[in-house]
Coordinates of C-alpha atoms in Angstrom, one line a residue:
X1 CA 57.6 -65.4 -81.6
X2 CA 56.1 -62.2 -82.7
X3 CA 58.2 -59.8 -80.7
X4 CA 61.0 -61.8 -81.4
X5 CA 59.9 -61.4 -85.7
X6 CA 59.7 -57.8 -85.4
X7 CA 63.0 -57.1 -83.3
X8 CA 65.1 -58.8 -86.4
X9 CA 62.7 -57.5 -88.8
X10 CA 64.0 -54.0 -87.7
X11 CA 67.4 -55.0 -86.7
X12 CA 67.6 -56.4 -90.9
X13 CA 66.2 -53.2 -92.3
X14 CA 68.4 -50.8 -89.8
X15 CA 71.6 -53.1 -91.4
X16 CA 70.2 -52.7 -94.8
X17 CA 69.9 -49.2 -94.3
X18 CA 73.3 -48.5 -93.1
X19 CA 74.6 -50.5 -96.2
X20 CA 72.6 -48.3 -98.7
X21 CA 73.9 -45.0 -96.8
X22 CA 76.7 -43.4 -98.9
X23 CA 78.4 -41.9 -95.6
X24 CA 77.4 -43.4 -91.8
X25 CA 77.1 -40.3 -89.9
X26 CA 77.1 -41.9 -86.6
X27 CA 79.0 -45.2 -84.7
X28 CA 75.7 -46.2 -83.8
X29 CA 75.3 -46.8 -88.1
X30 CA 78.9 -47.4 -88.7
X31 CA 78.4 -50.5 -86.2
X32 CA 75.4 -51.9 -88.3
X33 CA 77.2 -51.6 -91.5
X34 CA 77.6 -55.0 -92.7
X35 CA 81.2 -56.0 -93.7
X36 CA 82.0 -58.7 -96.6
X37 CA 83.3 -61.7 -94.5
X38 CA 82.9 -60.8 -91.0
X39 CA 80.4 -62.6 -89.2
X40 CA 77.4 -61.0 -87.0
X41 CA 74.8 -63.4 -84.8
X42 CA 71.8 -63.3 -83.7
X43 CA 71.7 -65.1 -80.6
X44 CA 68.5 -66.0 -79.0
X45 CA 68.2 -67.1 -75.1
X46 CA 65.6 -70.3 -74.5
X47 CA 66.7 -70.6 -71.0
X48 CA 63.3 -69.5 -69.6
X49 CA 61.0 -71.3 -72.3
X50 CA 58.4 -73.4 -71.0
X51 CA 57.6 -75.1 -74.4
X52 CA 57.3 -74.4 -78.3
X53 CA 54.9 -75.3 -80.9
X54 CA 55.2 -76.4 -84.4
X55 CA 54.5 -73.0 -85.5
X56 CA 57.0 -71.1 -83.4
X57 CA 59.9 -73.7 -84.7
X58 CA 58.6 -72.9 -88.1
X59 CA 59.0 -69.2 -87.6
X60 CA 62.7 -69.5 -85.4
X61 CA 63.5 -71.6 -89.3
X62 CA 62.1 -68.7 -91.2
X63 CA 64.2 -65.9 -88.8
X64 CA 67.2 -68.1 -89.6
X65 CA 66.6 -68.1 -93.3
X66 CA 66.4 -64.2 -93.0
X67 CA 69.5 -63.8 -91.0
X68 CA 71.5 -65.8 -93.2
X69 CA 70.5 -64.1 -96.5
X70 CA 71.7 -60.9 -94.7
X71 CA 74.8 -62.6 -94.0
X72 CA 74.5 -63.1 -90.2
X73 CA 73.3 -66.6 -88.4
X74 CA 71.0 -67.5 -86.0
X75 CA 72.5 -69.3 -82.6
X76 CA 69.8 -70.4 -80.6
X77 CA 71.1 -71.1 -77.2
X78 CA 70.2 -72.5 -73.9
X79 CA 66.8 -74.3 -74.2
X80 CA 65.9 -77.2 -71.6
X81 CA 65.9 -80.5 -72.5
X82 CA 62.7 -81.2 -73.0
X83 CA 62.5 -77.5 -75.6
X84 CA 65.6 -78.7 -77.1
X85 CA 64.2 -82.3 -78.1
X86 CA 60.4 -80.5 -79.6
X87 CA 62.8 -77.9 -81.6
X88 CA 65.1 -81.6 -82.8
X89 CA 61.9 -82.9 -83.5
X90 CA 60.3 -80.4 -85.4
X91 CA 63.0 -78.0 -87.3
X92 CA 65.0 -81.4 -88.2
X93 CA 68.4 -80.0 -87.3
X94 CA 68.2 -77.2 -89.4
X95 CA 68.9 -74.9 -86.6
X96 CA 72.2 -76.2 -86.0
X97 CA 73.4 -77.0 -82.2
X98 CA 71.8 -75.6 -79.6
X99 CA 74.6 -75.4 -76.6
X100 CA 74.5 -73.3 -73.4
X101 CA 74.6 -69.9 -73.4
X102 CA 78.1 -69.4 -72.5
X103 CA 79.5 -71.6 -74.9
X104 CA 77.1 -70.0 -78.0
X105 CA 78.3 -66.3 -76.8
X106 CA 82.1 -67.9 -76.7
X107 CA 82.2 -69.5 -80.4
X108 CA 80.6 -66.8 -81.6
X109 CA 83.3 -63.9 -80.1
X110 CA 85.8 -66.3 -81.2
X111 CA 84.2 -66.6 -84.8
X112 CA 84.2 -62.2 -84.4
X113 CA 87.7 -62.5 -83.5
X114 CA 89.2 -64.5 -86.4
X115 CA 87.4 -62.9 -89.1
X116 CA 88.4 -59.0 -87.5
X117 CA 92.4 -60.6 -87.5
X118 CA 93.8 -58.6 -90.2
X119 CA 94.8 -60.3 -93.7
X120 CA 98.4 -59.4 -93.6
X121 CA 100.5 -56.6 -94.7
X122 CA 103.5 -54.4 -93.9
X123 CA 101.6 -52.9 -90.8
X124 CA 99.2 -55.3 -89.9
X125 CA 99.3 -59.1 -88.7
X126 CA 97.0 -62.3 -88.4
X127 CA 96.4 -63.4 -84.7
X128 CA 97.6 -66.7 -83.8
X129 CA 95.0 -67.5 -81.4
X130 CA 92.8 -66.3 -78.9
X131 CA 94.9 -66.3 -76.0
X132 CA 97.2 -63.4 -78.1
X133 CA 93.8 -61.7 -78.7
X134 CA 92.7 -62.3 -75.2
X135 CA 96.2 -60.4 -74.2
X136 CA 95.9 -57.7 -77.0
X137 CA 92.3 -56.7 -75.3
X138 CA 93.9 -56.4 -71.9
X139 CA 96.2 -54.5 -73.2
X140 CA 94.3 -51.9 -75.5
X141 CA 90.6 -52.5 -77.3
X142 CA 92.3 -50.4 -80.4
X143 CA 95.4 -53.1 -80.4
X144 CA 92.9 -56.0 -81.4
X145 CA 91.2 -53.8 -84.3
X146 CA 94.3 -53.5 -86.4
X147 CA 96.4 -55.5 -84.5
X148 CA 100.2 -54.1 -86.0
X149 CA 103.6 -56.5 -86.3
X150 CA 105.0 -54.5 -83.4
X151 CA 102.2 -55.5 -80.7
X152 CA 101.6 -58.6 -81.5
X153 CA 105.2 -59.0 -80.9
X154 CA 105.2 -57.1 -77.6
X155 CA 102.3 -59.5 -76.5
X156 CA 104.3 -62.3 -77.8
X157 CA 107.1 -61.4 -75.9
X158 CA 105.0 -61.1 -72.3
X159 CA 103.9 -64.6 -73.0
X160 CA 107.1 -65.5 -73.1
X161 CA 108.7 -63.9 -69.9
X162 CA 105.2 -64.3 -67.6
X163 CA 104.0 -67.2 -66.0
X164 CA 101.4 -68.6 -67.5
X165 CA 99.1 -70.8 -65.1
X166 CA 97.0 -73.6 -66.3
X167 CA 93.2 -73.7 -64.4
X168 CA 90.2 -75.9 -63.0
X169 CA 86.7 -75.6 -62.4
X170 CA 86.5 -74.7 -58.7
X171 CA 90.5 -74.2 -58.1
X172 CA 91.1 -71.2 -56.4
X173 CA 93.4 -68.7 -57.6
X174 CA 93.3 -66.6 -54.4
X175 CA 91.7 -65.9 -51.1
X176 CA 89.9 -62.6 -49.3
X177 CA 92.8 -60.8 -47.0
X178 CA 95.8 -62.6 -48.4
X179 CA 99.1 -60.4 -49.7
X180 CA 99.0 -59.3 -53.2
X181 CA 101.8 -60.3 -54.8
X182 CA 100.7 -60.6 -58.1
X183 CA 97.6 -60.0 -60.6
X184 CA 96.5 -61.5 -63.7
X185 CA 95.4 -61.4 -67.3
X186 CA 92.6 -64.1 -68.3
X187 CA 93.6 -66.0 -71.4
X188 CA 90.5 -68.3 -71.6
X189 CA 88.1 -69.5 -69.7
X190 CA 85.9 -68.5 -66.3
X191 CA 86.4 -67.2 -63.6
X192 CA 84.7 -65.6 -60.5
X193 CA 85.7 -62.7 -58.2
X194 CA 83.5 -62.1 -54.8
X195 CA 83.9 -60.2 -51.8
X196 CA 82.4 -61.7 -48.7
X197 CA 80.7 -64.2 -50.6
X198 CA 78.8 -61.6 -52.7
X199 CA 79.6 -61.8 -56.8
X200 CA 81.3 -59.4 -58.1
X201 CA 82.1 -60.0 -61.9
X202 CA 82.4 -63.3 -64.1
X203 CA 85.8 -62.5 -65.6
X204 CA 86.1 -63.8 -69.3
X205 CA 88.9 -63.8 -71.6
X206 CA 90.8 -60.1 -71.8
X207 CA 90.1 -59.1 -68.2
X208 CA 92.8 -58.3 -65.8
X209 CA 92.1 -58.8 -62.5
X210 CA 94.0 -58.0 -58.7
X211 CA 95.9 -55.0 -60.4
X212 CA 94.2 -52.8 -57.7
X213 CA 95.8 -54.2 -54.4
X214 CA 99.1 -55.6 -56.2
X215 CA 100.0 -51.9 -57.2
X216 CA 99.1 -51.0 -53.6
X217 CA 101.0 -53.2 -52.0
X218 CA 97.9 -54.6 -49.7
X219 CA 95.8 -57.4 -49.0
X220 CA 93.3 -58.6 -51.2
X221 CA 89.7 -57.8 -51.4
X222 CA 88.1 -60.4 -53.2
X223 CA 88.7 -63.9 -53.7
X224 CA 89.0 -65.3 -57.6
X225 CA 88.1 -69.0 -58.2
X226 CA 87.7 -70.4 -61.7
X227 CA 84.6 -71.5 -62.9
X228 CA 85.3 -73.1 -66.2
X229 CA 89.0 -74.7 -67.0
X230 CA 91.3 -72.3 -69.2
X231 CA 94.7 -70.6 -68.6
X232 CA 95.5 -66.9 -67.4
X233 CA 99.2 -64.6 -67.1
X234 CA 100.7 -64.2 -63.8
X235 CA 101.9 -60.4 -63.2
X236 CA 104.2 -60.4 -60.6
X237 CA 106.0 -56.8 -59.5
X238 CA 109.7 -58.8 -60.3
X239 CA 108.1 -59.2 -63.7
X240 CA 107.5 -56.0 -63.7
X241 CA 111.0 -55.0 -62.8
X242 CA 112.1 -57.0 -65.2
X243 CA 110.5 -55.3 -68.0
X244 CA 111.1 -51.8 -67.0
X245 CA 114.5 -53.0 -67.5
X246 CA 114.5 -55.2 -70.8
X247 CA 110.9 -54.2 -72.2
X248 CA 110.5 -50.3 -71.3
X249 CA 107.9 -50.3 -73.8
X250 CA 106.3 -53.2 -72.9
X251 CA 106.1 -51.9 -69.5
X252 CA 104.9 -48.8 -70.5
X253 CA 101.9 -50.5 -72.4
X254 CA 101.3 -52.6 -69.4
X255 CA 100.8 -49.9 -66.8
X256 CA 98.7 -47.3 -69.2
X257 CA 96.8 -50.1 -69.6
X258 CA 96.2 -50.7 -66.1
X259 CA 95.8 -46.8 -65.3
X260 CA 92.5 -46.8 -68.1
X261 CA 91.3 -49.3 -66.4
X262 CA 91.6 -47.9 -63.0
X263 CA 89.9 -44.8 -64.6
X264 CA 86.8 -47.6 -65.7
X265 CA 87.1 -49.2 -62.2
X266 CA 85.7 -45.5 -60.7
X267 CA 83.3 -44.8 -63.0
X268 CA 82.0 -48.6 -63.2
X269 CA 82.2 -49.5 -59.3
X270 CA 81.9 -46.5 -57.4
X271 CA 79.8 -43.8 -59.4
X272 CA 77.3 -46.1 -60.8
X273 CA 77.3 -49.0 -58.4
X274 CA 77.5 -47.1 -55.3
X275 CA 73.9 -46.3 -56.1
X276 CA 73.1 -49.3 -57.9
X277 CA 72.5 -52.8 -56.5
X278 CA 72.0 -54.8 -60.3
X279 CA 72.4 -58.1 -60.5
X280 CA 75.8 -60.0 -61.3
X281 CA 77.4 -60.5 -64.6
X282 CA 79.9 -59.7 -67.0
X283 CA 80.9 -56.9 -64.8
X284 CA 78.0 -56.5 -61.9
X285 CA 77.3 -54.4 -59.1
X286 CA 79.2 -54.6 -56.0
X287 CA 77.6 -53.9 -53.0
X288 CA 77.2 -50.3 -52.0
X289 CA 79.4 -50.1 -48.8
X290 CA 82.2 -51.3 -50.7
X291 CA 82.5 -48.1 -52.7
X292 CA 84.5 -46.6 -49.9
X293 CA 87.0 -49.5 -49.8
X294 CA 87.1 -49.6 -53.7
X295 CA 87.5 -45.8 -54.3
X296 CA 90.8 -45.9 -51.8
X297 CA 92.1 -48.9 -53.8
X298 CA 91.9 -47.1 -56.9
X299 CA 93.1 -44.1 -55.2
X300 CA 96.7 -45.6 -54.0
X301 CA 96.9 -48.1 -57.1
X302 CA 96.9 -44.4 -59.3
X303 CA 99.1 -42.9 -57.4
X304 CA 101.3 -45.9 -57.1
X305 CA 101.5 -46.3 -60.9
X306 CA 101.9 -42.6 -61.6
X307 CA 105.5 -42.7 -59.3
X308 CA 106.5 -46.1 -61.6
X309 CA 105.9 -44.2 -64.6
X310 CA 107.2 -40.7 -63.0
X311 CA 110.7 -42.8 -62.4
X312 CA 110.9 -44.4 -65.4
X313 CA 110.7 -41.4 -67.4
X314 CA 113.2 -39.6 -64.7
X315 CA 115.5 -42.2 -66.0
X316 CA 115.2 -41.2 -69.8
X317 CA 113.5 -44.8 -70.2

């Protein structure tokens, strides 16, 4: 409790710093600059707690209290059952629910995503939902800050001509060493991608996934099973012929959007993880002699991409 006291003791004075500063001279400040109506949380992981006392509760109801006067909220998350009922017991529900981890990092990126939708305006549009949101962050992280009339209609308009696939826990989407014919786009939910039974990345909401041997016309890699029930976007190359066609721009927006993240892929996966053996997560290591494998993927997935977009602009598209 005291280490956890000081870290949002100096996380409230660094916000309350940043607010008084007349200019932020660094993203670092910019990012700790509280804004009137959007939401910030502090979450705190009880997953490994053992057991609390009536004078740690007290303090977690005192942190609370300080967050929320600052205009952020505390999410405690995770604790086992037996922490969960002494914390009941003792704070009297003040604390609010205590769910898992997961679900306390989704509501509150949900909560982050309403409140950033923009209020309206001639260039700038409210999000339906999170599955547009989801889309827009596939597409381009700038799209989803100011999302504009003419993207949100472009996403609209892949909902409409994709396949969208409905998922449960433990259904497979695809198997190691099967033809890509397709990719996809998570909309909601969990899902996991391995590689000889080794983890690879939890894929969450946003994340586009099997773009590397699609594009290369190979077999997969990995296999992706879902994890937690949700929906994703099925890519198919007929799609994508489809759109070159009626949606140029679409198309366009589709495959630079698939050549940054081929550019993250190498510097993620091989540069850092080819020397690196972290644990799995939200984007975790792969295992070191996959970086040969990986970096040819990326390799004939560019170079693929690059003659789409090459003939498409060859054709004054």
């Amino acid at each position: 409790a005291p280490q956890l006291s000081h870290a949002v003791a100096k996380l409230l004075s660094a916000r309350e710093a940043a607010a008084a500063a007349a200019e932020p001279s660094t993203e670092h400040t910019m990012a700790m600059t509280p804004a009137a109506g959007r939401p910030w949380f502090v979450i705190v992981d009880l997953r490994h707690v053992l057991g609390v006392d009536f004078g740690t509760v007290e303090e977690l109801v005192k942190l609370r209290a300080a967050i929320e006067r600052a205009g952020g909220a505390l999410r405690c998350a995770a604790p086992p059952k037996h922490v969960a009922a002494a914390i009941e017991r003792s704070a009297r529900g003040t604390l609010g629910r205590m769910l898992g981890f997961d679900e306390t990092l989704r509501e509150c990126e949900e909560s982050v995503l309403r409140a950033h939708a923009p209020a309206g305006g001639a260039a700038a549009v409210a999000l339906a939902g999170v599955v547009e949101a989801s889309l827009l962050l596939a597409l381009s992280p700038h799209l989803i800050r100011q999302p504009s009339a003419d993207s949100v209609s472009m996403v609209r308009t892949l909902l409409q001509m994709g396949e969208r696939w409905r998922v449960v826990g433990g259904q497979q989407i695809w198997t190691q060493t099967e033809f890509a014919s397709f990719y996809v786009i998570v909309l909601s939910g969990e899902h996991e991608l391995r590689r000889d039974g080794h983890l690879i990345e939890i894929a969450v909401p946003g994340a586009m996934l099997g773009f590397l041997q699609t594009l290369a016309r190979g077999t997969r890699q990995t296999s992706l099973t879902c994890t937690s029930a949700g929906e994703m976007l099925v890519v198919s190359a007929g799609l994508h012929a489809r759109l070159r066609k009626e949606q140029p721009r679409l198309e366009r927006l589709l495959s630079d959007a698939m050549l940054t993240r081929l550019a993250d892929e190498y510097r993620h996966w091989i540069l850092h993880h080819a020397a690196r053996a972290d644990g799995p997560s939200r984007g975790s290591a792969a295992e070191p002699g996959q970086a040969v494998d990986l970096s040819l993927s990326v390799k004939r997935s560019a170079q693929r991409l690059v003659q789409l977009r090459d003939s498409a602009e060859q054709a004054d598209v």
